[in-house]
Amino acid sequence: MNILWKIKPLVIFILWLALPACQQDALLEEMAETPLNIEASIKEANGYFEQEDYAAAIAKYEEVLSNFEPQENCKIYPKLLLQLGKGNAKLQHYDAALHYYDKYLVLPQVSSDPKDKANGLGLIASAYQKIGNYETSYEYQIQALGIRESQKDSAGIGRSLYELGTLVFYQKNYELALKYYTGSMDLAVARKKDKAILSCLSALGPTYEGLGDSIAALKTLNRALDLARTLDIKSKEAYVLHNLGAHYLRKEAYDEAYEFLMESYQIKFALEDKWGLIGSHIYIGDLFREQGLLPQAEQEYDSGLRLAKEIESKARKVTLYDKLGKVYADQKKYKEAIEMKDLYVDLKEKLLNEKLIEELGNKKIKYELEKKDREILLLTEQNRVKKMKTKTLWMFSFISVCLIGVSVRSRAKHRHNQALQEKNKEIKQKNSDLERKNDDLKKFAFIVSHDLKAPLRTIGSFTGLLKRRYFNKIDQDGQEYMAVSYTHLTLPTK
């Protein structure tokens, strides 16, 4: 049994050589390292992603991931993690998105590639921003910016500057936000990227508003709205309409504010943009509260809080707990107001504690990641040794087949040469026999010739005597016969 197992690759290789070329190619495809079903599943998932069916895309990516060993193909695994992170982020599942982004970032092939590493850091920063962890988001984005600047990646630098501007904007540092947004805008204009220009214009409007420059804010936002409609980008159009509504709300132009905010809300609702819808509920609630429409304001804040809980946005929940507490107090619903204030304080403290725990756990996380890296490297090395053994076995089988072929051919050639030598020996013997027989024949001919000469000379002498004495006594025919006989008998012999 052991012998049969050892020669199995040799038998397979010999059978493979006997196959037609088309069947050989088909067999090689079946033996490829990346199965076709995985490639087909990834292609199907990418199709869902392009169609913005993110839930279906995530399900298909996770199905592939569950049947996939990372060490088998180092190119596919990072892409799977990245797409799973992006899909979850699109669905506002930011904790899940961070889980996949973190796994992506610690991969050796990602951490050693500056562009991929900066991309991963930027995505993590964006997810932390969405859940309200602005300080952590800022740290990751600064790291991404540093890498992109060292690589002179103008597109990446522009994205980092924009995201940094957004972070400091939410912290109401409008001067620094203006600096970041302007830097991003300059790069977008230089690269002639209309979408990037639109993003910057949309952000610059509220920034000017925060700095107290209402004229520049309105001018910038109207310019952004025109560009969003020209490019037909609904998500950006909703964002600009929201900012226009906020602008008019500050000016206490409530009718214009309500019109822009509701138009923005309708687009966000159609796009299922839960993050954006929370912002709309907050501002529409603020508008109602300023007008004294407290029940309507309460309803808007409550709707926003439900969405914030759904997408697990702690920062949004803190804001809405605060606003609901105030609107309850305005309506003299003190029990509800106190409850909201307690939730507000508890969540604030929890966020501070989580940050402390995160900082204390960094060393442990780093150790675990390093340990995981070592395990991955060990698995990779084991896989490499396994592949080397397989290749060596196939090479040994190939060499064995070649040696067998050479041996068989050598033996056949030896037998052919041996047969040829025997044939030559036989021919040489026959030639020797033939020469001997020719010699015997020559000797016999010489003896015969010598023995016949004496009788012929006697006959010739008597024929000449008859011719001299009796030639005239015979008729003409007899004379002719005698002359011919005498001529032939008296010819000289060689």
Coordinates of C-alpha atoms in Angstrom, one line a residue:
M1 CA 0.0 0.0 0.0
N2 CA 2.8 2.4 0.9
I3 CA 4.6 1.7 -2.4
L4 CA 1.3 2.3 -4.3
W5 CA 0.8 5.7 -2.5
K6 CA 4.4 6.8 -3.3
I7 CA 4.1 6.0 -7.1
K8 CA 0.6 7.5 -7.3
P9 CA 1.9 11.0 -8.5
L10 CA 3.9 9.1 -11.1
V11 CA 0.9 7.2 -12.4
I12 CA -1.2 10.4 -12.5
F13 CA 1.5 12.2 -14.4
I14 CA 1.8 9.4 -17.0
L15 CA -2.0 9.4 -17.4
W16 CA -1.9 13.2 -17.8
L17 CA 0.7 12.9 -20.6
A18 CA -1.6 10.5 -22.4
L19 CA -4.5 13.0 -22.4
P20 CA -5.3 15.3 -25.3
A21 CA -4.1 18.9 -24.9
C22 CA -7.6 20.3 -24.2
Q23 CA -8.2 17.8 -21.4
Q24 CA -4.8 18.6 -20.0
D25 CA -5.8 22.3 -19.8
A26 CA -9.1 21.4 -18.1
L27 CA -7.4 19.2 -15.6
L28 CA -4.9 22.0 -14.7
E29 CA -7.8 24.4 -14.2
E30 CA -9.4 22.0 -11.8
M31 CA -6.1 21.7 -9.9
A32 CA -5.7 25.5 -9.7
E33 CA -5.1 26.9 -6.2
T34 CA -8.1 29.3 -6.2
P35 CA -11.3 27.3 -6.9
L36 CA -13.6 28.7 -9.5
N37 CA -16.6 28.8 -7.1
I38 CA -14.8 31.3 -4.9
E39 CA -14.0 33.6 -7.8
A40 CA -17.6 33.3 -9.0
S41 CA -18.9 34.1 -5.5
I42 CA -16.7 37.2 -5.2
K43 CA -17.8 38.4 -8.6
E44 CA -21.5 37.9 -7.6
A45 CA -20.8 39.8 -4.3
N46 CA -19.1 42.7 -6.2
G47 CA -22.2 42.9 -8.5
Y48 CA -24.5 43.3 -5.4
F49 CA -22.1 46.0 -4.1
E50 CA -22.2 47.9 -7.3
Q51 CA -26.0 47.7 -7.3
E52 CA -25.9 49.1 -3.7
D53 CA -27.5 45.9 -2.3
Y54 CA -25.0 46.0 0.6
A55 CA -26.8 43.4 2.7
A56 CA -26.7 40.8 -0.1
A57 CA -23.0 41.7 -0.8
I58 CA -22.0 41.2 2.8
A59 CA -23.8 37.9 3.0
K60 CA -22.0 36.6 -0.1
Y61 CA -18.6 38.0 1.1
E62 CA -19.0 36.3 4.5
E63 CA -19.9 33.0 2.8
V64 CA -16.7 33.2 0.8
L65 CA -14.7 34.2 3.9
S66 CA -16.1 31.2 5.9
N67 CA -14.8 28.8 3.2
F68 CA -11.5 30.5 2.7
E69 CA -8.0 30.0 4.2
P70 CA -6.1 33.3 4.2
Q71 CA -2.7 31.7 3.6
E72 CA -3.9 30.2 0.4
N73 CA -4.2 33.5 -1.5
C74 CA -2.7 36.6 0.0
K75 CA -4.3 38.8 -2.7
I76 CA -8.0 37.9 -2.2
Y77 CA -8.1 37.9 1.6
P78 CA -7.4 41.6 2.1
K79 CA -9.9 42.6 -0.6
L80 CA -12.6 40.5 1.2
L81 CA -11.9 42.2 4.5
L82 CA -12.0 45.7 2.9
Q83 CA -15.3 45.1 1.0
L84 CA -16.9 43.7 4.2
G85 CA -15.8 46.8 6.1
K86 CA -17.1 49.1 3.4
G87 CA -20.4 47.3 3.1
N88 CA -21.0 47.4 6.8
A89 CA -20.1 51.1 6.9
K90 CA -22.6 51.8 4.1
L91 CA -25.3 50.1 6.3
Q92 CA -24.1 52.2 9.2
H93 CA -22.9 49.1 11.1
Y94 CA -19.8 50.9 12.2
D95 CA -18.7 48.4 14.9
A96 CA -18.7 45.6 12.3
A97 CA -16.9 47.8 9.8
L98 CA -14.2 48.6 12.4
H99 CA -13.8 44.9 13.1
Y100 CA -13.0 44.1 9.4
Y101 CA -10.9 47.3 8.9
D102 CA -8.7 46.3 12.0
K103 CA -8.2 42.8 10.6
Y104 CA -7.3 44.4 7.2
L105 CA -4.8 46.8 8.6
V106 CA -2.7 44.3 10.6
L107 CA -2.2 42.0 7.5
P108 CA 1.6 41.9 6.7
Q109 CA 1.0 42.7 3.0
V110 CA -1.1 45.7 4.0
S111 CA 1.1 47.1 6.7
S112 CA 4.1 46.9 4.4
D113 CA 2.4 48.8 1.6
P114 CA 2.1 52.6 2.4
K115 CA -0.8 53.2 0.1
D116 CA -2.9 50.3 1.4
K117 CA -2.0 51.2 5.0
A118 CA -3.0 54.8 4.6
N119 CA -6.3 53.7 3.0
G120 CA -7.0 51.4 5.9
L121 CA -6.2 54.1 8.5
G122 CA -8.5 56.6 6.6
L123 CA -11.4 54.1 6.6
I124 CA -11.0 53.4 10.3
A125 CA -10.9 57.1 11.0
S126 CA -14.1 57.7 9.1
A127 CA -15.9 54.9 11.0
Y128 CA -14.8 56.3 14.4
Q129 CA -16.0 59.7 13.3
K130 CA -19.5 58.3 12.5
I131 CA -19.8 56.8 16.0
G132 CA -18.6 60.1 17.6
N133 CA -15.2 59.1 18.7
Y134 CA -13.6 62.2 17.2
E135 CA -10.2 62.0 19.0
T136 CA -9.5 58.5 17.9
S137 CA -10.7 59.3 14.4
Y138 CA -8.3 62.4 14.4
E139 CA -5.3 60.3 15.4
Y140 CA -5.9 57.7 12.7
Q141 CA -6.5 60.4 10.0
I142 CA -3.3 62.2 11.0
Q143 CA -1.4 58.9 10.5
A144 CA -3.0 58.4 7.1
L145 CA -2.1 62.0 6.1
G146 CA 1.6 61.5 7.1
I147 CA 1.9 58.4 5.0
R148 CA 0.2 60.0 2.0
E149 CA 2.4 63.1 2.2
S150 CA 5.5 60.9 2.3
Q151 CA 4.2 59.1 -0.8
K152 CA 3.2 62.4 -2.5
D153 CA -0.3 61.0 -3.0
S154 CA -2.3 64.1 -3.9
A155 CA -5.6 62.4 -4.1
G156 CA -5.1 60.7 -0.7
I157 CA -3.8 63.9 0.9
G158 CA -7.0 65.7 -0.3
R159 CA -9.2 63.0 1.3
S160 CA -7.3 63.2 4.6
L161 CA -7.5 67.0 4.7
Y162 CA -11.2 66.9 4.1
E163 CA -11.8 64.3 6.8
L164 CA -9.6 66.2 9.2
G165 CA -11.6 69.3 8.5
T166 CA -14.9 67.5 9.2
L167 CA -13.5 66.3 12.6
V168 CA -12.4 69.7 13.8
F169 CA -15.6 71.2 12.5
Y170 CA -17.7 69.0 14.8
Q171 CA -15.4 70.2 17.6
K172 CA -16.3 73.7 16.5
N173 CA -12.8 74.6 15.6
Y174 CA -13.9 76.5 12.5
E175 CA -10.6 78.2 11.8
L176 CA -8.7 74.9 11.6
A177 CA -11.6 73.3 9.7
L178 CA -11.3 76.2 7.1
K179 CA -7.6 75.5 6.8
Y180 CA -8.1 71.8 6.1
Y181 CA -11.1 72.3 3.8
T182 CA -9.3 75.0 1.8
G183 CA -6.2 72.7 1.4
S184 CA -8.4 69.9 0.1
M185 CA -10.2 72.3 -2.2
D186 CA -6.9 73.5 -3.8
L187 CA -5.9 69.9 -4.5
A188 CA -9.3 69.1 -6.0
V189 CA -9.2 72.1 -8.3
A190 CA -5.7 71.3 -9.4
R191 CA -6.7 67.8 -10.2
K192 CA -10.0 69.0 -11.9
K193 CA -12.1 66.5 -9.8
D194 CA -15.6 67.9 -9.7
K195 CA -16.9 65.5 -7.1
A196 CA -14.1 66.4 -4.7
I197 CA -14.7 70.1 -5.4
L198 CA -18.4 69.6 -4.6
S199 CA -17.5 67.9 -1.2
C200 CA -15.3 70.8 -0.3
L201 CA -17.8 73.4 -1.2
S202 CA -20.5 71.6 0.8
A203 CA -18.3 71.6 3.8
L204 CA -17.0 75.2 3.4
G205 CA -20.5 76.7 3.6
P206 CA -21.2 75.6 7.2
T207 CA -17.5 76.5 8.1
Y208 CA -18.0 80.1 6.9
E209 CA -21.3 80.1 8.8
G210 CA -19.4 79.0 12.0
L211 CA -16.9 81.8 11.5
G212 CA -19.8 84.3 11.2
D213 CA -19.4 85.0 7.5
S214 CA -23.0 84.5 6.4
I215 CA -22.5 86.0 2.9
A216 CA -19.6 83.7 2.0
A217 CA -21.5 80.8 3.5
L218 CA -24.7 81.3 1.4
K219 CA -22.6 82.0 -1.8
T220 CA -20.6 78.8 -1.3
L221 CA -23.6 76.6 -0.5
N222 CA -25.6 77.9 -3.6
R223 CA -22.5 77.1 -5.7
A224 CA -22.4 73.6 -4.2
L225 CA -26.1 73.0 -4.8
D226 CA -25.8 74.0 -8.5
L227 CA -22.8 71.6 -8.9
A228 CA -24.5 68.8 -7.1
R229 CA -27.5 69.0 -9.4
T230 CA -25.3 69.3 -12.4
L231 CA -23.5 66.2 -11.5
D232 CA -26.7 64.5 -10.3
I233 CA -25.3 63.4 -7.0
K234 CA -28.3 63.0 -4.7
S235 CA -26.4 62.3 -1.5
K236 CA -24.4 65.6 -1.9
E237 CA -27.5 67.5 -2.9
A238 CA -29.2 66.4 0.3
Y239 CA -26.2 67.4 2.4
V240 CA -26.1 70.9 0.8
L241 CA -29.9 71.4 1.1
H242 CA -29.5 70.5 4.8
N243 CA -26.8 73.1 5.3
L244 CA -28.9 75.7 3.5
G245 CA -31.7 74.9 5.9
A246 CA -29.4 75.2 8.9
H247 CA -28.2 78.6 7.5
Y248 CA -31.7 80.0 7.3
L249 CA -32.5 78.5 10.7
R250 CA -29.7 80.6 12.2
K251 CA -31.1 83.7 10.5
E252 CA -34.6 82.7 11.9
A253 CA -36.0 82.5 8.4
Y254 CA -38.1 79.6 9.4
D255 CA -40.1 79.1 6.2
E256 CA -37.0 78.9 4.0
A257 CA -35.3 76.7 6.6
Y258 CA -38.2 74.3 6.8
E259 CA -38.4 74.1 3.0
F260 CA -34.7 73.2 2.5
L261 CA -34.6 70.8 5.5
M262 CA -37.6 68.9 4.3
E263 CA -36.3 68.6 0.8
S264 CA -33.1 67.3 2.2
Y265 CA -35.0 64.9 4.5
Q266 CA -36.9 63.4 1.5
I267 CA -33.7 62.7 -0.5
K268 CA -32.1 61.1 2.6
F269 CA -35.1 59.0 3.2
A270 CA -35.1 57.7 -0.4
L271 CA -31.3 57.0 -0.1
E272 CA -31.9 55.2 3.3
D273 CA -29.2 57.5 4.8
K274 CA -29.8 56.9 8.5
W275 CA -26.9 59.0 9.6
G276 CA -28.1 62.0 7.6
L277 CA -31.7 61.4 8.7
I278 CA -30.7 61.8 12.3
G279 CA -29.2 65.2 11.5
S280 CA -32.4 66.2 9.7
H281 CA -34.5 65.2 12.7
I282 CA -32.3 67.2 15.0
Y283 CA -32.5 70.4 13.0
I284 CA -36.2 70.1 12.2
G285 CA -36.7 69.5 15.9
D286 CA -34.7 72.7 16.7
L287 CA -36.8 74.6 14.2
F288 CA -40.0 73.5 15.9
R289 CA -38.6 74.2 19.3
E290 CA -37.6 77.8 18.4
Q291 CA -41.1 78.3 17.0
G292 CA -42.6 77.0 20.3
L293 CA -44.0 73.8 18.6
L294 CA -42.8 71.6 21.5
P295 CA -44.7 68.4 20.8
Q296 CA -43.5 68.4 17.2
A297 CA -39.9 69.1 18.3
E298 CA -40.2 66.2 20.8
Q299 CA -41.5 63.9 18.1
E300 CA -38.5 64.8 15.8
Y301 CA -35.9 64.3 18.6
D302 CA -37.5 61.0 19.5
S303 CA -37.4 59.8 15.8
G304 CA -33.7 60.8 15.6
L305 CA -32.9 58.9 18.9
R306 CA -34.5 55.7 17.5
L307 CA -32.3 55.9 14.4
A308 CA -29.2 56.7 16.6
K309 CA -29.8 53.6 18.6
E310 CA -30.3 51.6 15.5
I311 CA -26.9 52.6 14.0
E312 CA -25.3 52.6 17.5
S313 CA -24.1 56.2 17.2
K314 CA -23.2 57.1 20.8
A315 CA -22.3 60.7 19.9
R316 CA -25.8 61.3 18.3
K317 CA -27.5 59.6 21.3
V318 CA -25.7 62.0 23.7
T319 CA -26.9 65.0 21.6
L320 CA -30.5 63.7 21.4
Y321 CA -30.6 62.9 25.2
D322 CA -29.6 66.5 25.9
K323 CA -32.2 67.9 23.5
L324 CA -35.0 65.7 24.6
G325 CA -34.3 66.6 28.2
K326 CA -34.6 70.3 27.4
V327 CA -37.8 69.9 25.4
Y328 CA -39.3 67.9 28.2
A329 CA -38.4 70.6 30.6
D330 CA -39.9 73.2 28.4
Q331 CA -43.2 71.2 28.5
K332 CA -42.8 70.8 32.3
K333 CA -42.4 67.0 31.9
Y334 CA -39.8 67.0 34.6
K335 CA -39.8 63.2 35.2
E336 CA -39.0 62.6 31.6
A337 CA -36.5 65.5 31.6
I338 CA -34.6 64.0 34.6
E339 CA -34.6 60.6 32.9
M340 CA -33.1 62.0 29.7
K341 CA -30.5 64.0 31.7
D342 CA -29.5 60.9 33.6
L343 CA -29.1 59.0 30.3
Y344 CA -27.1 61.9 29.0
V345 CA -24.7 62.0 32.0
D346 CA -24.3 58.2 32.1
L347 CA -23.5 57.9 28.4
K348 CA -21.0 60.8 28.7
E349 CA -19.2 59.0 31.5
K350 CA -19.3 55.8 29.6
L351 CA -17.7 57.4 26.6
L352 CA -14.9 58.7 28.8
N353 CA -14.5 55.3 30.5
E354 CA -14.4 53.5 27.1
K355 CA -11.6 55.8 26.0
L356 CA -9.6 55.1 29.2
I357 CA -10.2 51.3 28.8
E358 CA -9.2 51.6 25.1
E359 CA -5.9 53.3 26.1
L360 CA -5.2 50.7 28.8
G361 CA -5.9 47.8 26.5
N362 CA -3.7 49.1 23.6
K363 CA -0.7 47.1 24.9
K364 CA -2.6 43.9 25.2
I365 CA -4.2 44.4 21.8
K366 CA -0.8 45.1 20.3
Y367 CA 0.6 41.9 21.9
E368 CA -2.4 39.8 20.6
L369 CA -1.9 41.3 17.1
E370 CA 1.8 40.5 17.1
K371 CA 1.0 37.0 18.3
K372 CA -1.6 36.6 15.5
D373 CA 1.0 37.9 13.0
R374 CA 3.4 35.2 14.2
E375 CA 0.8 32.5 13.8
I376 CA 0.0 33.7 10.3
L377 CA 3.7 33.7 9.4
L378 CA 4.0 30.2 10.9
L379 CA 1.0 29.0 8.9
T380 CA 2.5 30.6 5.8
E381 CA 5.8 28.9 6.3
Q382 CA 4.1 25.5 6.9
N383 CA 2.1 26.0 3.7
R384 CA 5.3 27.0 1.8
V385 CA 7.0 23.8 3.0
K386 CA 4.0 21.8 2.1
K387 CA 3.9 23.3 -1.4
M388 CA 7.7 22.7 -1.7
K389 CA 7.2 19.0 -0.8
T390 CA 4.5 18.7 -3.4
K391 CA 6.6 20.4 -6.0
T392 CA 9.5 18.2 -5.1
L393 CA 7.4 15.0 -5.4
W394 CA 6.1 16.1 -8.8
M395 CA 9.6 17.0 -9.9
F396 CA 10.8 13.6 -8.7
S397 CA 8.0 11.9 -10.6
F398 CA 8.8 13.9 -13.8
I399 CA 12.5 13.0 -13.5
S400 CA 11.6 9.4 -12.9
V401 CA 9.5 9.3 -16.0
C402 CA 12.2 10.9 -18.0
L403 CA 14.8 8.4 -16.7
I404 CA 12.5 5.5 -17.4
G405 CA 12.0 6.8 -20.9
V406 CA 15.8 7.2 -21.4
S407 CA 16.5 3.7 -20.0
V408 CA 13.8 2.1 -22.3
R409 CA 15.2 3.9 -25.3
S410 CA 18.8 3.0 -24.4
R411 CA 17.9 -0.7 -24.1
A412 CA 16.0 -0.6 -27.4
K413 CA 19.0 1.0 -29.1
H414 CA 21.4 -1.6 -27.6
R415 CA 19.2 -4.5 -28.9
H416 CA 19.0 -2.8 -32.3
N417 CA 22.8 -2.4 -32.5
Q418 CA 23.4 -6.0 -31.3
A419 CA 21.0 -7.3 -34.0
L420 CA 22.8 -5.1 -36.6
Q421 CA 26.2 -6.5 -35.6
E422 CA 24.9 -10.1 -35.9
K423 CA 23.5 -9.3 -39.3
N424 CA 26.8 -7.7 -40.5
K425 CA 28.7 -10.8 -39.2
E426 CA 26.3 -13.0 -41.2
I427 CA 26.7 -10.9 -44.3
K428 CA 30.5 -11.0 -43.9
Q429 CA 30.4 -14.8 -43.6
K430 CA 28.3 -15.2 -46.7
N431 CA 30.7 -12.9 -48.7
S432 CA 33.6 -15.1 -47.5
D433 CA 31.8 -18.2 -48.7
L434 CA 31.0 -16.6 -52.0
E435 CA 34.6 -15.6 -52.6
R436 CA 35.7 -19.2 -51.9
K437 CA 33.2 -20.6 -54.3
N438 CA 34.3 -18.2 -57.0
D439 CA 37.9 -19.3 -56.5
D440 CA 36.8 -23.0 -56.9
L441 CA 34.9 -22.1 -60.1
K442 CA 37.9 -20.4 -61.6
K443 CA 40.1 -23.4 -60.9
F444 CA 37.5 -25.7 -62.4
A445 CA 37.2 -23.5 -65.5
F446 CA 41.0 -23.5 -65.9
I447 CA 41.3 -27.2 -65.6
V448 CA 38.4 -27.8 -68.1
S449 CA 39.8 -25.3 -70.5
H450 CA 43.3 -27.0 -70.3
D451 CA 41.9 -30.5 -70.8
L452 CA 39.8 -29.5 -73.9
K453 CA 42.7 -27.8 -75.8
A454 CA 44.5 -31.0 -76.8
P455 CA 41.4 -32.7 -78.5
L456 CA 40.5 -29.5 -80.2
R457 CA 44.0 -29.2 -81.6
T458 CA 43.8 -32.8 -82.9
I459 CA 40.5 -32.2 -84.5
G460 CA 41.8 -28.9 -86.1
S461 CA 44.9 -30.8 -87.5
F462 CA 42.7 -33.5 -89.1
T463 CA 40.2 -30.9 -90.4
G464 CA 43.1 -29.1 -92.1
L465 CA 44.5 -32.3 -93.6
L466 CA 41.0 -33.2 -95.0
K467 CA 40.8 -29.7 -96.5
R468 CA 44.1 -30.0 -98.3
R469 CA 43.6 -33.5 -99.7
Y470 CA 39.8 -33.8 -100.3
F471 CA 38.5 -30.2 -100.6
N472 CA 38.0 -30.4 -104.4
K473 CA 36.4 -33.8 -104.2
I474 CA 33.3 -32.7 -102.2
D475 CA 30.3 -30.5 -103.2
Q476 CA 30.0 -26.8 -102.5
D477 CA 28.0 -27.2 -99.3
G478 CA 30.6 -29.5 -97.9
Q479 CA 33.3 -27.1 -98.7
E480 CA 31.5 -24.3 -96.8
Y481 CA 31.0 -26.5 -93.8
M482 CA 34.7 -27.6 -93.8
A483 CA 35.9 -24.0 -94.1
V484 CA 33.8 -22.8 -91.2
S485 CA 34.9 -25.7 -89.0
Y486 CA 38.5 -25.2 -89.8
T487 CA 38.3 -21.4 -89.1
H488 CA 36.8 -21.9 -85.6
L489 CA 39.2 -24.7 -84.7
T490 CA 42.3 -22.7 -85.7
L491 CA 41.3 -19.5 -83.9
P492 CA 43.8 -18.6 -81.2
T493 CA 42.5 -19.3 -77.6
K494 CA 42.8 -16.8 -74.8

